[in-house]
């Protein structure tokens, strides 16, 4: 049965044979790329179309190839490294580097135990043997990429000054490798970070940044800089920060996503501290750029930008205002509804901090339309984000004017807020009860207490609050009790009919009506 | 091992599946394999049946179902469960093909599956290394990074290669899966199995023939494949039926004989009248356009051309004058050619057993299908299925005859519906396809509530529609 004919026979049966196949394409469901685990191992051995022996051959071939170069045993490596034959030194160092850079399970501990680290560090100084410097640098980079103990071994071998020196190497591939190594050392923690800074790493590092620096190199530099800004207890020294910031600002304007991302992370670390640290960042005028990046569709860019801005608004009212002036309120609504729960949460947290500000800033929240997405988040968001949203509402009611509180209620926040009284988290419940108290305080000022009571009742809020009187948590129970006693223990006023929409009783329109709920 | 285990047989609701089932049952009986038979007529029933029985059975045989979906994904069986799949549906799902332990496919050697190469569609997840930390999510950059063997450039190359591989994979899978078709009849595959085991019997051969014929009736295979498979079966038929039987077998009720025939493709004609058969076979009805007045006229001319008096032709076939029945096939063929019907004869087989019992393979197909899809239920759900299955055994002539009657009703209903649709222009062109809507209250519409009948109706309607709009004659 000839195959070709069969196929064309079959094709003849189909109407669309003449049409462009592409025109007929539509999305197809993906077939699992991976076979189910149970059969996977067998697959590798027993596939129908490939004979096992063939595969075996190619595997052993690769291994051999590698073995050709890494013929040296560990003893041989030690001997060569400690000897004076430069050729052997290079071979041994390269062999070490290869072992340390394979995909799985690099034998870092074994290499450390050989005791050759000091010697490798010494190789870094062999300016006449660039390949040796490079291989040593790479090997040490990889050792330092491990645990804290691994990094410690490298540092105690004297690597820090050696690498800082190499930043000025005339070979770019060597200075780049040094940047990487120093990044690993800095990333270990504040101790080594500051050791680097005190070793004067910053000037030569910054000097490497130029318009002609290749992108890959710039990525490494940015990442290392971010590690120099990273970690608290203690924070990086202020003067170091001041030196790094201008370059970071520059890098944030680059077009490469990874560079932008890492510089944003660096700035986010720098804003994660006391207000004076925040001020240093704000003073650079970088906020508009950060807000712009917050709106990026790229998650790796948007996430640190949001974090940085979020940090900024934990600061003073003026610093928060700077963020508002930079346009953060226009970007926030989208992020409140982001698909990723962590983004929702961070956005809500940011919002809650802005809502903790003076009533002028709260007014800006209202004007820029932050209430509807806030309500939506409160209603349907991820729970962690909802918790932050609850704080936002609470802060709103604490710092807002009576009119602003009215607007808040009119935006429909009460329903989802009351629903959250069913949450398991006591802290959240307390904040909500607190908020409700605030709402009643505002209502009292307007003489609208009964209306608010009815509203709460209508929204099934009363039964939830009543239920909380038997809550495990003492404070919750007392807060609930207090509200009930203060506002819900009077007789029903027979004059008040549950309205059918009059006076905006159940009306959640955003239009301002004269102080009606 | 199988001797100690019970097997669950899941059989789809089509005649080929039934035939395959019969053969397998006979083999099981031979080897004393215990089994339970569960008819299934769709994915839902397959899944339900599996769920209901998965605790008691480790071995499942699927006939005419399961090949074209990822069985393991859908059924989520335990690791010690095995599936033997004998299914003519194509293309076979790649996961089923490459699953070496749990899924066993019964496929003929020369059935070219065109399956994509393993490496083109599967990739070991472990091949992928951890790329840069911030690859796609917004997580914080790592505190430390190890520099790997390859360069960044190499890694980018790898990434690009991977994307290319994935794009190619999508194309390959799209091409592989875009058309559905059928491979060799499952009954034939089962017969092959029996033959390899040297346990093949003439009865099984007959079932294989019926299975193949079912594929032909339902238009599931190409003409070429049909003819090729006929050739294969022909060799077996010769082998089993070569004895000079006129004396020995024709008198014995228990013996049966299969004969090759180059027969008329007129449905059920030997159990009907020639006239009825001509009117209710879609090939003739469509070619002559019998729904129209001119068509009826053409029919008269056709009969006249053959010198067949109407009165004769309307009689039961067996009562027709013997003189007219002599050379009938050649006569009809010659006349048919003049009327644009070049394929009125088809290669097939017939079976003789007992006294006067002669059936063409297609007769059995129609009868069995009608029994299986009988809308009148005479008991629990599976009764009709079992009855249809039973009718395939020579001892159940009464069921077979019931089936033939039902089949006649059905074919009439199909032709009437087709005629009505064509005459009232119910077939509407809608871009890449034609559609026709049968309203509630259309006569016989209930008959078409089952898949095989509905399929037959659709195909015959399509053929007729094409003929009705073509300009020839």
GROMACS .gro file of C-alpha atoms in nm, chain A residues 1-3 5-7 9-11 13-17 19 21 24-26 28-36 38-40 42-44 46-50 97-106 108 134 138 141-142 144-148 151 173 177 180 183-188 219-220 223 226-227 230-231 258 261-262 265 269 299-300 303-304 307 340, chain B residues 70 72-73 76-79 93-105 110-112 114 117-119 121-126 129-130 132-152 155 158 165-166 169-171 173-175 177-182 184 219-225 228-229 232 431-434:
model
  174
    1UNK     CA    1   0.000   0.000   0.000
    2UNK     CA    2   0.196   0.303  -0.121
    3UNK     CA    3   0.201   0.568   0.142
    5UNK     CA    4  -0.099   0.765  -0.272
    6UNK     CA    5  -0.278   0.692   0.046
    7UNK     CA    6  -0.209   1.041   0.166
    9UNK     CA    7  -0.619   0.982  -0.165
   10UNK     CA    8  -0.707   1.098   0.177
   11UNK     CA    9  -0.642   1.459   0.088
   13UNK     CA   10  -1.153   1.361   0.031
   14UNK     CA   11  -1.127   1.697   0.194
   15UNK     CA   12  -1.287   2.008   0.063
   16UNK     CA   13  -1.027   2.243   0.180
   17UNK     CA   14  -0.734   2.090   0.007
   19UNK     CA   15  -0.693   2.648   0.066
   21UNK     CA   16  -0.345   2.576   0.541
   24UNK     CA   17  -0.741   2.725   0.843
   25UNK     CA   18  -0.524   2.726   1.144
   26UNK     CA   19  -0.674   2.790   1.475
   28UNK     CA   20  -0.508   2.399   1.929
   29UNK     CA   21  -0.490   2.265   2.274
   30UNK     CA   22  -0.137   2.187   2.380
   31UNK     CA   23  -0.034   1.831   2.410
   32UNK     CA   24   0.158   1.766   2.724
   33UNK     CA   25   0.518   1.827   2.655
   34UNK     CA   26   0.619   1.600   2.931
   35UNK     CA   27   0.514   1.240   2.959
   36UNK     CA   28   0.375   1.139   3.288
   38UNK     CA   29   0.572   0.713   3.575
   39UNK     CA   30   0.678   0.639   3.227
   40UNK     CA   31   0.934   0.904   3.175
   42UNK     CA   32   1.144   0.415   3.078
   43UNK     CA   33   1.091   0.637   2.783
   44UNK     CA   34   1.447   0.740   2.777
   46UNK     CA   35   1.280   0.226   2.555
   47UNK     CA   36   1.163   0.468   2.290
   48UNK     CA   37   1.031   0.297   1.986
   49UNK     CA   38   1.210   0.484   1.716
   50UNK     CA   39   1.551   0.517   1.873
   97UNK     CA   40   3.661   2.623   3.658
   98UNK     CA   41   3.498   2.359   3.438
   99UNK     CA   42   3.406   2.146   3.733
  100UNK     CA   43   3.256   2.442   3.908
  101UNK     CA   44   3.054   2.556   3.612
  102UNK     CA   45   2.878   2.236   3.517
  103UNK     CA   46   2.501   2.232   3.539
  104UNK     CA   47   2.450   2.003   3.830
  105UNK     CA   48   2.617   1.971   4.167
  106UNK     CA   49   2.941   2.161   4.130
  108UNK     CA   50   3.242   2.342   4.569
  134UNK     CA   51   4.023   3.495   3.392
  138UNK     CA   52   3.559   3.254   3.711
  141UNK     CA   53   3.309   3.353   4.129
  142UNK     CA   54   3.145   3.016   4.130
  144UNK     CA   55   3.150   3.250   4.608
  145UNK     CA   56   2.809   3.179   4.457
  146UNK     CA   57   2.740   2.906   4.706
  147UNK     CA   58   2.658   2.924   5.073
  148UNK     CA   59   2.782   3.182   5.314
  151UNK     CA   60   3.176   3.295   5.010
  173UNK     CA   61   3.629   3.997   3.000
  177UNK     CA   62   3.422   3.851   3.564
  180UNK     CA   63   3.040   3.922   3.889
  183UNK     CA   64   2.847   4.087   4.317
  184UNK     CA   65   2.843   3.744   4.477
  185UNK     CA   66   3.051   3.864   4.767
  186UNK     CA   67   2.836   4.171   4.822
  187UNK     CA   68   2.524   3.961   4.802
  188UNK     CA   69   2.627   3.751   5.093
  219UNK     CA   70   2.366   4.387   3.326
  220UNK     CA   71   2.635   4.242   3.547
  223UNK     CA   72   2.320   4.357   3.939
  226UNK     CA   73   2.197   4.638   4.338
  227UNK     CA   74   2.368   4.401   4.579
  230UNK     CA   75   2.088   4.564   4.934
  231UNK     CA   76   2.039   4.442   5.288
  258UNK     CA   77   1.704   4.340   3.280
  261UNK     CA   78   1.474   4.583   3.644
  262UNK     CA   79   1.789   4.550   3.851
  265UNK     CA   80   1.543   4.676   4.259
  269UNK     CA   81   1.629   4.864   4.850
  299UNK     CA   82   0.646   4.208   3.524
  300UNK     CA   83   1.019   4.219   3.591
  303UNK     CA   84   0.733   4.476   4.025
  304UNK     CA   85   1.040   4.657   4.162
  307UNK     CA   86   0.790   4.824   4.539
  340UNK     CA   87  -0.108   3.850   4.005
  587UNK     CA   88  -0.459   1.089   2.570
  589UNK     CA   89  -0.380   0.826   3.062
  590UNK     CA   90  -0.459   1.190   3.103
  593UNK     CA   91  -0.588   0.882   3.526
  594UNK     CA   92  -0.538   0.514   3.591
  595UNK     CA   93  -0.310   0.358   3.850
  596UNK     CA   94   0.034   0.258   3.739
  610UNK     CA   95  -0.266   1.029   2.006
  611UNK     CA   96   0.108   1.067   2.036
  612UNK     CA   97   0.107   0.997   2.405
  613UNK     CA   98  -0.060   0.663   2.341
  614UNK     CA   99   0.200   0.581   2.080
  615UNK     CA  100   0.496   0.657   2.298
  616UNK     CA  101   0.366   0.514   2.615
  617UNK     CA  102   0.551   0.191   2.627
  618UNK     CA  103   0.404   0.026   2.930
  619UNK     CA  104   0.049   0.112   3.008
  620UNK     CA  105  -0.094   0.151   2.662
  621UNK     CA  106  -0.065  -0.127   2.408
  622UNK     CA  107  -0.190  -0.054   2.062
  627UNK     CA  108   0.158  -0.185   0.735
  628UNK     CA  109  -0.088   0.065   0.869
  629UNK     CA  110   0.126   0.367   0.826
  631UNK     CA  111   0.291   0.877   1.026
  634UNK     CA  112   0.946   1.136   1.580
  635UNK     CA  113   0.980   1.121   1.954
  636UNK     CA  114   1.241   1.391   1.980
  638UNK     CA  115   0.757   1.638   2.027
  639UNK     CA  116   0.887   1.536   2.364
  640UNK     CA  117   1.154   1.701   2.562
  641UNK     CA  118   1.299   1.608   2.893
  642UNK     CA  119   1.210   1.887   3.131
  643UNK     CA  120   1.542   1.847   3.301
  646UNK     CA  121   1.839   2.489   3.306
  647UNK     CA  122   1.742   2.770   3.530
  649UNK     CA  123   1.817   3.422   3.455
  650UNK     CA  124   1.628   3.470   3.773
  651UNK     CA  125   1.395   3.734   3.650
  652UNK     CA  126   1.295   3.538   3.344
  653UNK     CA  127   0.923   3.584   3.352
  654UNK     CA  128   0.805   3.663   3.698
  655UNK     CA  129   0.876   3.960   3.912
  656UNK     CA  130   1.077   3.790   4.179
  657UNK     CA  131   1.374   3.957   4.340
  658UNK     CA  132   1.713   3.906   4.181
  659UNK     CA  133   1.923   3.633   4.335
  660UNK     CA  134   2.175   3.735   4.591
  661UNK     CA  135   2.441   3.520   4.426
  662UNK     CA  136   2.477   3.381   4.077
  663UNK     CA  137   2.693   3.104   3.944
  664UNK     CA  138   2.843   3.136   3.601
  665UNK     CA  139   2.769   2.824   3.395
  666UNK     CA  140   2.978   2.642   3.142
  667UNK     CA  141   2.827   2.817   2.851
  668UNK     CA  142   2.837   3.171   2.763
  669UNK     CA  143   2.546   3.401   2.783
  672UNK     CA  144   2.244   3.033   2.658
  675UNK     CA  145   1.979   2.758   2.357
  682UNK     CA  146   1.188   2.357   1.857
  683UNK     CA  147   0.861   2.444   2.020
  686UNK     CA  148   0.663   2.101   1.739
  687UNK     CA  149   0.341   2.292   1.719
  688UNK     CA  150   0.351   2.271   1.344
  690UNK     CA  151   0.147   1.827   1.588
  691UNK     CA  152  -0.093   2.047   1.400
  692UNK     CA  153  -0.021   1.864   1.077
  694UNK     CA  154  -0.370   1.598   1.416
  695UNK     CA  155  -0.555   1.818   1.177
  696UNK     CA  156  -0.739   1.552   0.982
  697UNK     CA  157  -0.924   1.263   1.131
  698UNK     CA  158  -0.954   0.940   0.941
  699UNK     CA  159  -0.967   0.565   0.991
  701UNK     CA  160  -0.765  -0.076   0.923
  736UNK     CA  161  -1.751   0.580   0.411
  737UNK     CA  162  -1.474   0.565   0.665
  738UNK     CA  163  -1.200   0.447   0.434
  739UNK     CA  164  -1.093   0.525   0.084
  740UNK     CA  165  -1.190   0.313  -0.211
  741UNK     CA  166  -0.832   0.211  -0.251
  742UNK     CA  167  -0.793   0.092   0.102
  745UNK     CA  168  -0.666  -0.356  -0.089
  746UNK     CA  169  -0.821  -0.499   0.224
  749UNK     CA  170  -0.616  -0.944   0.184
  948UNK     CA  171  -1.939   2.913   0.402
  949UNK     CA  172  -1.715   2.614   0.443
  950UNK     CA  173  -1.992   2.374   0.519
  951UNK     CA  174  -2.350   2.286   0.435
   0.00000   0.00000   0.00000
